[in-house]
Amino acid sequence: MNLWEIFQNIDRRVWYVLLLVSLFIPLVRPLGLPLSIGGEARDVYNTIEALPAGSVVIVSPSYSPGTDAEMWPQHAAVMQHLMRKGCKIIQVSLALESVMYAVRAIEAYAPKYNYKMGVDHVIMPYKAGLDVVIASMGRDIHALYTEDYYGTLTSQLPLMQSISGIQDIALVVDFMPGNTLVDYIKQIGSVYNTPITGGVTGVCIPTMMPYVMSGQCRGLLGGMRGAAEYELLINSPGSAIGGMDAQSLSHLLIIVAIALGNIGLVAGRGLRKGGGGK
Amino acid sequence: MKFTGVPILVTMVVGGVVLLDFFVKQSNLILLSREFMNWGVIISAFATGLGAANLLRIHAKRTQLRRTDWWYSGILLCVLVGYTALGVLKHSSSSQYQFVFNHMFQPLSATVFSFNAFFMTSAAYRAFRVRTVHATVLLVSALLMMLGRVGIGEVLYKDMPGIASWISRVPTTAGFRGITIGAALGAIGLSLRVLTGIERSQFGGTGGGGGAA
């Protein structure tokens, strides 16, 4: 086996070890690589920044632990921004596990901003049905959620008493690894003209870009980078900024892997044409 | 011949009412539509419960008959029953329930998902080869996107994020918009077929046909 063939046939376990090292080193010793803020993240920030204090916002964490690394930093950063702005927050869960993230966000930030349950924020229980739930939310949110996550009647909660329906919602922010952000746009944004924005995993960015470009989605947080950009915008560094260096090195490793494979391929091809091959 | 007349009629009425509600603002129609939507949520919840019951039945049988790798089914049953019992008896907001979620389920789930990074590295190394013009275009755009999404891309070339953003905003959006519009047209066609009873694959048949029930 000549050098070019070795380049093309590096054992996958070598890449596994190199990837592990490239992820581990920046987490232990951050590299401090630069990070510019993109237009989509800035649009999300400006949309929330323009909300008057006391606006009621639906935050929908629709993700599960598999996408925690990308979605939780987005969710956490937006929750901090909303609380800093004094917005009232209704958290609804469209994925079975996502209600735990709603609880986690409240436990993490409510004490700092003195947010009271039922007055400044509400956590709604999980409802199965995805777009059917979103459509029902638009038609009659009070009929859909008669109790909050802790079993309190929503009719007794001051925050829920202050809204008559979806027309009183100033903004919907969805965090999804799937398709719920599109469902919010279709079932609520397009029907009731409620502004919609949110965050997605890196692989979902292409799916959402047509909606962002058309203005149906007011900006977008894409993957860990989107979360890191938002942490910079609200000046509250968190796990996303810390994770970006690890992502940088792992991307660089993948590029090196691709380059080696292709150098081997092209050089090997040249060698065979020139009659130097086996 | 299967008895599909009643389900088709129910589909026509429910679908017709919900669809009409978008175009006609009539109070009784709105109330009826809201009621149907709430039924939808209840049916979805029931389907989730049915799924769990089915899972329980299948794995209980596997464990009982000691089929290959039956112990995995046994573990699944223990976790399913135990975690459900914890949620019912203590409520999912209890510290015990949250402990299991935060310290067992969440790390395990995230770990399994993170394996993708290793497989993707190996797959990218093997798949991204400049064998054809199309593969080269894919390779170049993938490299630009990868560099544009991370800080090291900015170190190498300061306008790299702008290039990645352009790829995302222009060619990708154009392609996805076409796919989305095509899929939407297909969904409208399929919905009309279901509403009018032409499409019957949801009853377990092969669909299409258009014959009487």
Tab-separated table of C-alpha atoms in Angstrom:
chain	number	residue	atom	x	y	z
A	1	MET	CA	0.000	0.000	0.000
A	2	ASN	CA	1.549	3.321	-1.080
A	3	LEU	CA	1.135	6.666	0.737
A	4	TRP	CA	-1.871	7.761	-1.363
A	5	GLU	CA	-3.694	4.547	-0.610
A	6	ILE	CA	-2.954	4.981	3.099
A	7	PHE	CA	-4.488	8.489	2.897
A	8	GLN	CA	-7.655	6.957	1.458
A	9	ASN	CA	-7.951	4.112	3.931
A	10	ILE	CA	-7.259	5.516	7.387
A	11	ASP	CA	-9.015	3.367	9.970
A	12	ARG	CA	-12.207	4.921	11.357
A	13	ARG	CA	-10.991	4.335	14.925
A	14	VAL	CA	-8.132	6.802	14.274
A	15	TRP	CA	-10.722	9.460	13.414
A	16	TYR	CA	-12.756	8.579	16.499
A	17	VAL	CA	-9.745	9.134	18.764
A	18	LEU	CA	-8.724	12.357	17.002
A	19	LEU	CA	-12.288	13.672	17.237
A	20	LEU	CA	-12.431	12.885	20.929
A	21	VAL	CA	-9.153	14.758	21.481
A	22	SER	CA	-10.263	17.735	19.328
A	23	LEU	CA	-13.471	18.017	21.361
A	24	PHE	CA	-11.801	17.540	24.723
A	25	ILE	CA	-8.881	19.995	24.488
A	26	PRO	CA	-10.914	23.210	23.879
A	27	LEU	CA	-13.331	22.261	26.648
A	28	VAL	CA	-10.407	22.072	29.085
A	29	ARG	CA	-8.399	24.977	27.609
A	30	PRO	CA	-10.661	27.374	25.643
A	31	LEU	CA	-9.010	28.803	22.540
A	32	GLY	CA	-10.933	32.086	22.481
A	33	LEU	CA	-11.633	32.003	18.742
A	34	PRO	CA	-13.521	35.018	17.327
A	35	LEU	CA	-17.280	34.882	16.808
A	36	SER	CA	-19.210	37.406	14.730
A	37	ILE	CA	-22.943	37.901	15.177
A	38	GLY	CA	-25.092	36.924	12.195
A	39	GLY	CA	-28.176	38.700	10.910
A	40	GLU	CA	-30.636	35.969	11.879
A	41	ALA	CA	-29.638	35.978	15.577
A	42	ARG	CA	-29.712	39.771	15.618
A	43	ASP	CA	-33.266	39.692	14.187
A	44	VAL	CA	-34.417	37.451	17.057
A	45	TYR	CA	-32.737	39.804	19.536
A	46	ASN	CA	-34.310	42.918	17.982
A	47	THR	CA	-37.760	41.284	17.937
A	48	ILE	CA	-37.581	40.574	21.680
A	49	GLU	CA	-35.903	43.889	22.433
A	50	ALA	CA	-38.835	45.711	20.783
A	51	LEU	CA	-41.404	44.076	23.116
A	52	PRO	CA	-42.831	46.381	25.777
A	53	ALA	CA	-42.469	45.263	29.399
A	54	GLY	CA	-45.391	43.090	30.465
A	55	SER	CA	-45.920	41.575	26.990
A	56	VAL	CA	-47.133	37.981	27.117
A	57	VAL	CA	-44.865	35.602	25.213
A	58	ILE	CA	-45.339	31.896	24.503
A	59	VAL	CA	-42.052	30.000	24.790
A	60	SER	CA	-42.223	26.493	23.410
A	61	PRO	CA	-39.280	24.229	24.201
A	62	SER	CA	-40.077	21.347	21.832
A	63	TYR	CA	-36.820	19.458	22.147
A	64	SER	CA	-35.602	16.354	23.924
A	65	PRO	CA	-32.273	15.422	25.597
A	66	GLY	CA	-30.732	14.234	22.312
A	67	THR	CA	-30.500	17.827	21.107
A	68	ASP	CA	-29.907	19.338	24.536
A	69	ALA	CA	-26.387	20.598	23.679
A	70	GLU	CA	-27.680	22.830	20.898
A	71	MET	CA	-31.177	23.702	22.112
A	72	TRP	CA	-30.795	24.332	25.842
A	73	PRO	CA	-28.279	27.222	25.456
A	74	GLN	CA	-30.694	28.901	22.987
A	75	HIS	CA	-33.629	28.383	25.333
A	76	ALA	CA	-31.673	29.613	28.359
A	77	ALA	CA	-30.398	32.743	26.591
A	78	VAL	CA	-33.840	33.740	25.266
A	79	MET	CA	-35.468	33.119	28.676
A	80	GLN	CA	-32.907	35.425	30.304
A	81	HIS	CA	-33.559	38.113	27.717
A	82	LEU	CA	-37.355	37.860	28.134
A	83	MET	CA	-37.075	38.049	31.912
A	84	ARG	CA	-34.699	40.988	31.697
A	85	LYS	CA	-37.297	42.727	29.513
A	86	GLY	CA	-40.040	41.988	32.056
A	87	CYS	CA	-42.142	39.882	29.677
A	88	LYS	CA	-44.726	37.429	31.005
A	89	ILE	CA	-43.894	33.903	29.879
A	90	ILE	CA	-46.178	30.964	29.104
A	91	GLN	CA	-44.111	27.823	28.457
A	92	VAL	CA	-45.839	25.093	26.473
A	93	SER	CA	-44.356	21.680	25.699
A	94	LEU	CA	-44.947	19.801	22.470
A	95	ALA	CA	-42.407	17.041	23.131
A	96	LEU	CA	-42.845	14.610	25.995
A	97	GLU	CA	-39.540	15.423	27.675
A	98	SER	CA	-39.487	19.145	26.951
A	99	VAL	CA	-41.561	20.110	29.989
A	100	MET	CA	-38.494	19.218	32.058
A	101	TYR	CA	-36.556	21.921	30.222
A	102	ALA	CA	-39.321	24.423	30.917
A	103	VAL	CA	-38.975	23.599	34.619
A	104	ARG	CA	-35.185	23.778	34.397
A	105	ALA	CA	-35.298	27.238	32.792
A	106	ILE	CA	-37.571	28.542	35.521
A	107	GLU	CA	-35.478	27.020	38.310
A	108	ALA	CA	-32.336	28.519	36.751
A	109	TYR	CA	-33.523	32.087	36.124
A	110	ALA	CA	-36.805	32.864	37.930
A	111	PRO	CA	-35.159	33.509	41.332
A	112	LYS	CA	-32.667	35.954	39.779
A	113	TYR	CA	-35.391	38.025	38.092
A	114	ASN	CA	-37.945	37.485	40.883
A	115	TYR	CA	-40.438	35.767	38.574
A	116	LYS	CA	-43.474	34.385	40.365
A	117	MET	CA	-45.360	31.321	39.200
A	118	GLY	CA	-48.833	32.096	37.891
A	119	VAL	CA	-48.151	35.843	37.870
A	120	ASP	CA	-45.053	36.274	35.708
A	121	HIS	CA	-44.783	32.812	34.219
A	122	VAL	CA	-46.766	29.628	33.718
A	123	ILE	CA	-45.643	26.145	32.699
A	124	MET	CA	-48.261	24.188	30.796
A	125	PRO	CA	-48.321	20.393	30.781
A	126	TYR	CA	-47.350	18.278	27.779
A	127	LYS	CA	-50.107	17.751	25.232
A	128	ALA	CA	-49.810	15.148	22.487
A	129	GLY	CA	-50.695	16.029	18.909
A	130	LEU	CA	-48.112	18.600	17.728
A	131	ASP	CA	-49.819	20.737	15.061
A	132	VAL	CA	-53.285	19.824	16.389
A	133	VAL	CA	-52.209	21.233	19.774
A	134	ILE	CA	-50.834	24.373	18.103
A	135	ALA	CA	-54.061	24.855	16.146
A	136	SER	CA	-56.095	24.357	19.345
A	137	MET	CA	-53.872	26.876	21.105
A	138	GLY	CA	-54.814	29.389	18.454
A	139	ARG	CA	-58.532	28.633	18.633
A	140	ASP	CA	-58.905	28.597	22.427
A	141	ILE	CA	-55.873	28.430	24.707
A	142	HIS	CA	-58.055	28.378	27.843
A	143	ALA	CA	-59.986	25.315	26.656
A	144	LEU	CA	-56.748	23.541	25.736
A	145	TYR	CA	-54.994	24.203	29.032
A	146	THR	CA	-57.432	24.000	31.935
A	147	GLU	CA	-54.626	23.183	34.420
A	148	ASP	CA	-50.963	24.138	34.533
A	149	TYR	CA	-48.137	21.625	34.936
A	150	TYR	CA	-48.522	21.646	38.732
A	151	GLY	CA	-52.274	20.991	38.577
A	152	THR	CA	-53.466	24.536	39.378
A	153	LEU	CA	-56.550	25.611	37.450
A	154	THR	CA	-55.420	28.088	34.813
A	155	SER	CA	-58.597	30.113	35.407
A	156	GLN	CA	-57.135	30.958	38.845
A	157	LEU	CA	-53.780	32.165	37.505
A	158	PRO	CA	-53.471	35.958	37.137
A	159	LEU	CA	-51.309	35.602	34.034
A	160	MET	CA	-53.892	33.456	32.252
A	161	GLN	CA	-56.709	35.734	33.420
A	162	SER	CA	-54.928	38.643	31.739
A	163	ILE	CA	-55.215	37.108	28.261
A	164	SER	CA	-58.394	36.347	26.365
A	165	GLY	CA	-56.784	34.382	23.569
A	166	ILE	CA	-53.957	34.151	21.078
A	167	GLN	CA	-54.556	37.764	19.985
A	168	ASP	CA	-53.050	38.881	23.327
A	169	ILE	CA	-49.818	37.008	22.701
A	170	ALA	CA	-47.047	39.380	21.597
A	171	LEU	CA	-44.646	36.707	20.360
A	172	VAL	CA	-44.204	32.942	20.059
A	173	VAL	CA	-40.662	31.571	20.481
A	174	ASP	CA	-40.227	27.903	19.605
A	175	PHE	CA	-37.111	25.779	20.057
A	176	MET	CA	-37.314	22.743	17.864
A	177	PRO	CA	-35.185	19.973	16.410
A	178	GLY	CA	-38.161	18.907	14.253
A	179	ASN	CA	-40.955	20.711	12.519
A	180	THR	CA	-42.908	22.552	15.218
A	181	LEU	CA	-41.622	26.007	14.267
A	182	VAL	CA	-43.140	25.542	10.800
A	183	ASP	CA	-46.370	24.362	12.466
A	184	TYR	CA	-46.465	27.541	14.589
A	185	ILE	CA	-46.021	29.634	11.448
A	186	LYS	CA	-48.797	27.736	9.638
A	187	GLN	CA	-51.311	27.430	12.469
A	188	ILE	CA	-50.734	30.670	14.418
A	189	GLY	CA	-48.465	33.108	12.546
A	190	SER	CA	-50.336	32.952	9.242
A	191	VAL	CA	-53.847	32.769	10.764
A	192	TYR	CA	-53.646	35.289	13.650
A	193	ASN	CA	-50.661	37.432	12.534
A	194	THR	CA	-48.839	36.607	15.763
A	195	PRO	CA	-45.078	37.142	15.354
A	196	ILE	CA	-43.137	33.877	15.411
A	197	THR	CA	-39.447	33.311	16.006
A	198	GLY	CA	-37.285	30.548	17.426
A	199	GLY	CA	-34.258	28.357	17.346
A	200	VAL	CA	-33.391	25.127	15.564
A	201	THR	CA	-30.608	22.568	15.469
A	202	GLY	CA	-27.866	23.127	12.895
A	203	VAL	CA	-29.251	20.532	10.481
A	204	CYS	CA	-32.697	22.196	10.451
A	205	ILE	CA	-31.424	25.614	9.310
A	206	PRO	CA	-32.007	24.957	5.557
A	207	THR	CA	-35.606	23.883	6.278
A	208	MET	CA	-36.317	27.153	8.061
A	209	MET	CA	-34.490	29.618	5.797
A	210	PRO	CA	-37.406	30.107	3.331
A	211	TYR	CA	-39.590	31.185	6.279
A	212	VAL	CA	-36.886	33.500	7.629
A	213	MET	CA	-36.299	35.092	4.225
A	214	SER	CA	-40.032	35.652	3.710
A	215	GLY	CA	-40.332	37.310	7.145
A	216	GLN	CA	-42.752	34.672	8.450
A	217	CYS	CA	-40.119	33.755	11.025
A	218	ARG	CA	-38.569	36.806	12.719
A	219	GLY	CA	-34.943	35.709	12.681
A	220	LEU	CA	-33.550	32.349	13.681
A	221	LEU	CA	-31.069	30.875	16.117
A	222	GLY	CA	-29.243	28.113	14.302
A	223	GLY	CA	-27.531	25.402	16.329
A	224	MET	CA	-24.880	26.066	18.916
A	225	ARG	CA	-23.534	29.018	16.944
A	226	GLY	CA	-26.945	30.719	17.092
A	227	ALA	CA	-27.007	30.202	20.852
A	228	ALA	CA	-23.442	31.527	21.201
A	229	GLU	CA	-24.311	34.616	19.134
A	230	TYR	CA	-27.336	35.229	21.353
A	231	GLU	CA	-25.256	34.859	24.513
A	232	LEU	CA	-22.966	37.558	23.102
A	233	LEU	CA	-25.936	39.782	22.233
A	234	ILE	CA	-27.361	39.645	25.751
A	235	ASN	CA	-23.850	39.803	27.233
A	236	SER	CA	-24.303	36.620	29.230
A	237	PRO	CA	-21.654	34.048	28.228
A	238	GLY	CA	-22.821	30.479	28.740
A	239	SER	CA	-22.253	26.931	27.581
A	240	ALA	CA	-22.681	27.751	23.868
A	241	ILE	CA	-19.744	30.159	23.705
A	242	GLY	CA	-17.695	27.561	25.602
A	243	GLY	CA	-18.729	24.837	23.168
A	244	MET	CA	-17.952	26.810	19.990
A	245	ASP	CA	-14.186	26.225	20.248
A	246	ALA	CA	-14.773	22.468	20.481
A	247	GLN	CA	-17.052	22.672	17.448
A	248	SER	CA	-14.401	24.699	15.583
A	249	LEU	CA	-11.703	22.096	16.125
A	250	SER	CA	-13.992	19.180	15.280
A	251	HIS	CA	-15.023	20.884	12.011
A	252	LEU	CA	-11.367	21.486	11.251
A	253	LEU	CA	-10.630	17.797	11.849
A	254	ILE	CA	-13.424	16.770	9.460
A	255	ILE	CA	-11.993	19.153	6.837
A	256	VAL	CA	-8.527	17.646	7.300
A	257	ALA	CA	-10.036	14.148	6.962
A	258	ILE	CA	-11.832	15.096	3.749
A	259	ALA	CA	-8.689	16.780	2.393
A	260	LEU	CA	-6.503	13.720	3.090
A	261	GLY	CA	-9.011	11.380	1.444
A	262	ASN	CA	-9.150	13.570	-1.650
A	263	ILE	CA	-5.398	14.143	-1.867
A	264	GLY	CA	-5.012	10.362	-1.804
A	265	LEU	CA	-7.685	9.927	-4.454
A	266	VAL	CA	-6.382	12.584	-6.867
A	267	ALA	CA	-2.692	11.740	-6.399
A	268	GLY	CA	-3.400	8.016	-6.691
A	269	ARG	CA	-5.373	8.635	-9.889
A	270	GLY	CA	-2.433	10.645	-11.333
A	271	LEU	CA	-0.047	7.890	-10.391
A	272	ARG	CA	-2.153	5.244	-12.152
A	273	LYS	CA	-2.450	7.412	-15.310
A	274	GLY	CA	1.313	7.900	-15.302
A	275	GLY	CA	1.805	4.163	-14.970
A	276	GLY	CA	3.289	4.379	-11.491
A	277	GLY	CA	0.580	2.394	-9.777
A	278	LYS	CA	0.607	-1.240	-8.786
B	1	MET	CA	-64.949	-5.626	1.282
B	2	LYS	CA	-64.059	-3.628	4.375
B	3	PHE	CA	-66.619	-1.499	6.202
B	4	THR	CA	-65.159	1.963	5.669
B	5	GLY	CA	-68.313	4.031	5.126
B	6	VAL	CA	-68.578	5.421	8.681
B	7	PRO	CA	-64.874	6.409	9.029
B	8	ILE	CA	-65.033	8.130	5.630
B	9	LEU	CA	-68.170	10.001	6.674
B	10	VAL	CA	-66.567	11.054	9.973
B	11	THR	CA	-63.462	12.217	8.091
B	12	MET	CA	-65.586	14.222	5.625
B	13	VAL	CA	-67.637	15.923	8.335
B	14	VAL	CA	-64.761	16.691	10.745
B	15	GLY	CA	-62.326	17.713	8.003
B	16	GLY	CA	-64.997	19.750	6.226
B	17	VAL	CA	-65.957	21.669	9.387
B	18	VAL	CA	-62.360	22.466	10.367
B	19	LEU	CA	-61.559	23.505	6.800
B	20	LEU	CA	-64.685	25.674	6.487
B	21	ASP	CA	-63.838	27.395	9.783
B	22	PHE	CA	-60.816	28.961	8.080
B	23	PHE	CA	-63.006	30.642	5.453
B	24	VAL	CA	-66.426	31.188	7.072
B	25	LYS	CA	-66.679	33.060	10.383
B	26	GLN	CA	-69.912	31.642	11.782
B	27	SER	CA	-70.211	31.226	15.576
B	28	ASN	CA	-71.664	27.682	15.603
B	29	LEU	CA	-69.084	26.555	13.071
B	30	ILE	CA	-66.281	28.056	15.181
B	31	LEU	CA	-67.558	26.297	18.321
B	32	LEU	CA	-67.889	22.975	16.511
B	33	SER	CA	-64.428	23.359	15.009
B	34	ARG	CA	-62.885	24.112	18.441
B	35	GLU	CA	-64.588	21.028	19.833
B	36	PHE	CA	-63.197	18.859	17.033
B	37	MET	CA	-59.712	20.291	17.641
B	38	ASN	CA	-59.924	19.383	21.325
B	39	TRP	CA	-61.029	15.883	20.341
B	40	GLY	CA	-57.916	15.720	18.173
B	41	VAL	CA	-55.713	16.454	21.198
B	42	ILE	CA	-57.558	13.810	23.257
B	43	ILE	CA	-57.244	11.213	20.486
B	44	SER	CA	-53.498	11.988	20.169
B	45	ALA	CA	-53.079	11.476	23.936
B	46	PHE	CA	-55.029	8.225	23.696
B	47	ALA	CA	-52.826	7.081	20.803
B	48	THR	CA	-49.716	7.758	22.953
B	49	GLY	CA	-51.221	5.620	25.737
B	50	LEU	CA	-52.117	2.923	23.245
B	51	GLY	CA	-48.520	2.937	21.989
B	52	ALA	CA	-47.213	2.467	25.541
B	53	ALA	CA	-49.716	-0.358	26.170
B	54	ASN	CA	-48.663	-2.065	22.938
B	55	LEU	CA	-44.989	-1.734	23.895
B	56	LEU	CA	-45.789	-3.295	27.262
B	57	ARG	CA	-47.669	-6.194	25.637
B	58	ILE	CA	-44.963	-6.994	23.064
B	59	HIS	CA	-42.061	-6.881	25.513
B	60	ALA	CA	-43.946	-8.742	28.245
B	61	LYS	CA	-44.507	-11.563	25.751
B	62	ARG	CA	-40.838	-11.536	24.678
B	63	THR	CA	-39.735	-11.712	28.295
B	64	GLN	CA	-42.251	-14.432	29.141
B	65	LEU	CA	-41.194	-16.631	26.191
B	66	ARG	CA	-37.450	-15.998	26.874
B	67	ARG	CA	-36.809	-15.004	23.250
B	68	THR	CA	-33.335	-13.917	22.075
B	69	ASP	CA	-32.023	-10.962	24.124
B	70	TRP	CA	-35.168	-11.098	26.257
B	71	TRP	CA	-33.371	-9.332	29.113
B	72	TYR	CA	-33.371	-6.090	27.112
B	73	SER	CA	-37.152	-6.347	27.016
B	74	GLY	CA	-37.107	-7.021	30.757
B	75	ILE	CA	-35.079	-3.864	31.408
B	76	LEU	CA	-37.441	-1.887	29.190
B	77	LEU	CA	-40.433	-3.184	31.149
B	78	CYS	CA	-38.852	-2.345	34.510
B	79	VAL	CA	-38.010	1.198	33.403
B	80	LEU	CA	-41.390	1.748	31.715
B	81	VAL	CA	-43.395	0.561	34.705
B	82	GLY	CA	-41.077	2.051	37.337
B	83	TYR	CA	-40.825	5.518	35.799
B	84	THR	CA	-44.560	5.638	35.051
B	85	ALA	CA	-45.314	4.641	38.657
B	86	LEU	CA	-42.938	7.329	39.931
B	87	GLY	CA	-44.663	9.942	37.763
B	88	VAL	CA	-48.152	8.846	38.832
B	89	LEU	CA	-47.406	8.480	42.552
B	90	LYS	CA	-45.038	11.430	43.040
B	91	HIS	CA	-45.899	13.644	39.998
B	92	SER	CA	-43.413	14.510	37.313
B	93	SER	CA	-42.462	17.738	39.119
B	94	SER	CA	-41.157	15.770	42.116
B	95	SER	CA	-37.444	15.792	42.883
B	96	GLN	CA	-37.244	11.983	42.502
B	97	TYR	CA	-38.762	12.054	38.997
B	98	GLN	CA	-36.532	14.962	37.980
B	99	PHE	CA	-33.473	13.218	39.416
B	100	VAL	CA	-34.039	10.209	37.130
B	101	PHE	CA	-34.587	12.526	34.158
B	102	ASN	CA	-31.653	14.868	34.820
B	103	HIS	CA	-29.096	12.294	35.967
B	104	MET	CA	-30.017	9.183	33.976
B	105	PHE	CA	-32.256	9.737	30.974
B	106	GLN	CA	-30.815	13.079	29.862
B	107	PRO	CA	-27.110	12.041	29.897
B	108	LEU	CA	-27.860	8.639	28.329
B	109	SER	CA	-29.954	10.157	25.569
B	110	ALA	CA	-27.408	12.907	24.870
B	111	THR	CA	-24.591	10.322	24.795
B	112	VAL	CA	-26.378	8.131	22.261
B	113	PHE	CA	-27.082	11.189	20.085
B	114	SER	CA	-23.468	12.370	20.352
B	115	PHE	CA	-22.279	9.124	18.716
B	116	ASN	CA	-23.458	10.772	15.494
B	117	ALA	CA	-20.439	13.094	15.589
B	118	PHE	CA	-18.090	10.092	15.365
B	119	PHE	CA	-20.056	8.372	12.624
B	120	MET	CA	-20.339	11.631	10.679
B	121	THR	CA	-16.582	12.226	10.819
B	122	SER	CA	-15.908	8.737	9.486
B	123	ALA	CA	-18.696	9.023	6.882
B	124	ALA	CA	-17.516	12.468	5.692
B	125	TYR	CA	-13.990	11.105	5.251
B	126	ARG	CA	-15.228	8.206	3.118
B	127	ALA	CA	-18.071	9.876	1.187
B	128	PHE	CA	-16.783	13.353	0.303
B	129	ARG	CA	-14.546	12.436	-2.616
B	130	VAL	CA	-14.154	14.489	-5.809
B	131	ARG	CA	-15.255	11.691	-8.147
B	132	THR	CA	-17.761	13.735	-10.212
B	133	VAL	CA	-18.583	17.414	-10.818
B	134	HIS	CA	-21.707	17.114	-8.638
B	135	ALA	CA	-19.707	15.568	-5.803
B	136	THR	CA	-17.163	18.384	-6.090
B	137	VAL	CA	-19.859	21.077	-5.869
B	138	LEU	CA	-21.303	19.315	-2.809
B	139	LEU	CA	-17.861	19.018	-1.245
B	140	VAL	CA	-16.939	22.677	-1.783
B	141	SER	CA	-20.250	23.988	-0.425
B	142	ALA	CA	-20.028	21.631	2.571
B	143	LEU	CA	-16.502	22.844	3.353
B	144	LEU	CA	-17.537	26.493	3.101
B	145	MET	CA	-20.558	25.881	5.349
B	146	MET	CA	-18.496	23.998	7.922
B	147	LEU	CA	-15.861	26.744	8.066
B	148	GLY	CA	-18.434	29.541	7.991
B	149	ARG	CA	-20.325	28.191	11.002
B	150	VAL	CA	-17.346	28.119	13.382
B	151	GLY	CA	-14.847	30.618	14.739
B	152	ILE	CA	-11.837	29.032	13.080
B	153	GLY	CA	-13.349	29.937	9.685
B	154	GLU	CA	-13.169	33.598	10.653
B	155	VAL	CA	-9.541	33.183	11.670
B	156	LEU	CA	-8.705	31.734	8.253
B	157	TYR	CA	-10.756	34.283	6.285
B	158	LYS	CA	-12.766	37.058	7.894
B	159	ASP	CA	-15.633	36.950	5.353
B	160	MET	CA	-16.174	33.199	5.739
B	161	PRO	CA	-19.401	33.586	7.805
B	162	GLY	CA	-20.756	35.884	5.072
B	163	ILE	CA	-20.078	33.244	2.419
B	164	ALA	CA	-21.807	30.566	4.502
B	165	SER	CA	-24.721	32.914	5.119
B	166	TRP	CA	-25.048	33.588	1.366
B	167	ILE	CA	-25.121	29.840	0.606
B	168	SER	CA	-27.784	29.409	3.259
B	169	ARG	CA	-29.872	32.425	2.226
B	170	VAL	CA	-29.750	32.168	-1.574
B	171	PRO	CA	-29.190	28.739	-3.223
B	172	THR	CA	-30.348	26.673	-0.240
B	173	THR	CA	-33.457	28.791	0.290
B	174	ALA	CA	-34.292	28.658	-3.413
B	175	GLY	CA	-34.032	24.860	-3.428
B	176	PHE	CA	-35.969	24.374	-0.211
B	177	ARG	CA	-38.681	26.802	-1.262
B	178	GLY	CA	-39.288	24.719	-4.378
B	179	ILE	CA	-39.414	21.519	-2.324
B	180	THR	CA	-41.758	23.131	0.225
B	181	ILE	CA	-44.171	24.412	-2.408
B	182	GLY	CA	-44.159	21.048	-4.164
B	183	ALA	CA	-44.790	19.210	-0.889
B	184	ALA	CA	-47.599	21.640	0.007
B	185	LEU	CA	-49.309	21.063	-3.342
B	186	GLY	CA	-48.988	17.316	-2.773
B	187	ALA	CA	-50.423	17.677	0.750
B	188	ILE	CA	-53.414	19.635	-0.586
B	189	GLY	CA	-54.062	16.947	-3.197
B	190	LEU	CA	-53.761	14.152	-0.642
B	191	SER	CA	-56.002	15.997	1.853
B	192	LEU	CA	-58.699	16.415	-0.803
B	193	ARG	CA	-58.456	12.714	-1.664
B	194	VAL	CA	-58.834	11.778	2.035
B	195	LEU	CA	-61.713	14.219	2.570
B	196	THR	CA	-63.615	12.957	-0.447
B	197	GLY	CA	-62.986	9.305	0.440
B	198	ILE	CA	-60.871	8.533	-2.634
B	199	GLU	CA	-57.742	7.848	-0.559
B	200	ARG	CA	-58.277	4.849	1.741
B	201	SER	CA	-54.776	3.656	2.575
B	202	GLN	CA	-55.315	4.850	6.177
B	203	PHE	CA	-57.734	1.931	6.601
B	204	GLY	CA	-54.962	-0.558	5.895
B	205	GLY	CA	-55.584	-1.055	2.169
B	206	THR	CA	-53.472	-0.035	-0.786
B	207	GLY	CA	-55.224	3.326	-1.243
B	208	GLY	CA	-56.476	4.981	-4.370
B	209	GLY	CA	-59.124	3.357	-6.484
B	210	GLY	CA	-62.056	5.622	-5.974
B	211	GLY	CA	-64.581	2.782	-5.821
B	212	ALA	CA	-67.494	2.627	-3.413
B	213	ALA	CA	-66.998	1.361	0.114
